[in-house]
Amino acid sequence: MQANNNTNVVDGRAIAAQIQQELAARVAALKQRGVIPGLAFVRVGEDPASKVYVGRKEKACAELGIVSETHILPEKTSEAELLALIGKLNSTSHLHGILVQAPLPKQIRESVVFSTVLPTKDVDGFHPVNVGKLMLGDGSGFKPCTPAGVMELLARSGVKTDGAEVVVLGRGNIVGKPMAAMLCQKGKNANATVTICHSATRDIKEHCRRADIIIAAIGVAHFVKADMVKPGAIIMDVGVNRIPDASSKTGTKLVGDVDFANVQPIAGKITPNPGGVGPMTIAMLLQNTVRAAEIAVS
Ligand code: GUN
């Protein structure tokens, strides 16, 4: 199957906007009960990408009517200082969610930080209780936003995952591992046969060529090339990589893990980057926060 126009491009911005419209009704219902969803962002240090991501999330909250506050701590902050702040946020009742932006400076252990956020406020889905619930297929926990966003993109663009061969490129805790857990779960819009490929995988190309669906979260610019893709395969590009670009003012540009120009013509469906998975991550954060508020007042 050869597609030589853009009709196979999945519009993540439009699907995220649709979800935000659905959430607006839930925010209005909460407001009628006197509750405004509240979300705290915590950023440690001045990582440029983290600044951009937190800024986008703040804007999306404001647009939906979620009240957010952002705590910016210096790069040298100790783990104890960060844990003390999280403790305060845990016990602040108008804050229904807490998001500590990763990566954190090296003196701070992410695992300790993520375990300190109350599981009921863990809108990132990183607390071990929520990770465990995901593995157990217990839907009462919060799911990590990026893989949850990919699942929504697949479902809402009509991709059948049942019985599909899916290759997940990357085994990170934020995307790869939870992505695989969601895809292989027994249930609607899941039920896939999943292979996780990583840096020690012997022949990634061979795995990819078999795949009906490829989820690229490997963190290497343009890693997925046309000769790695079965014609008609579904391609979800999670990657955000900065590469040199002489034509840009900054001298760099952001690209995904997929060589879009060459893969798009042979793919069944493909996400653009930007404008694919990224907006869905934010939509899922909003969804988790609205849900946290609903649970808190139920
Ligand atoms: N850094 C990259 N992705 C994420 C995310 O989904 N949540 C947080 N907290 N940090 C991130």
Coordinates of C-alpha atoms in Angstrom, one line a residue, residues 34 108 133 243:
G34 CA -17.6 24.5 44.0
I108 CA 18.3 14.0 43.4
K133 CA -1.8 -1.0 39.1
I243 CA 19.7 18.4 15.7

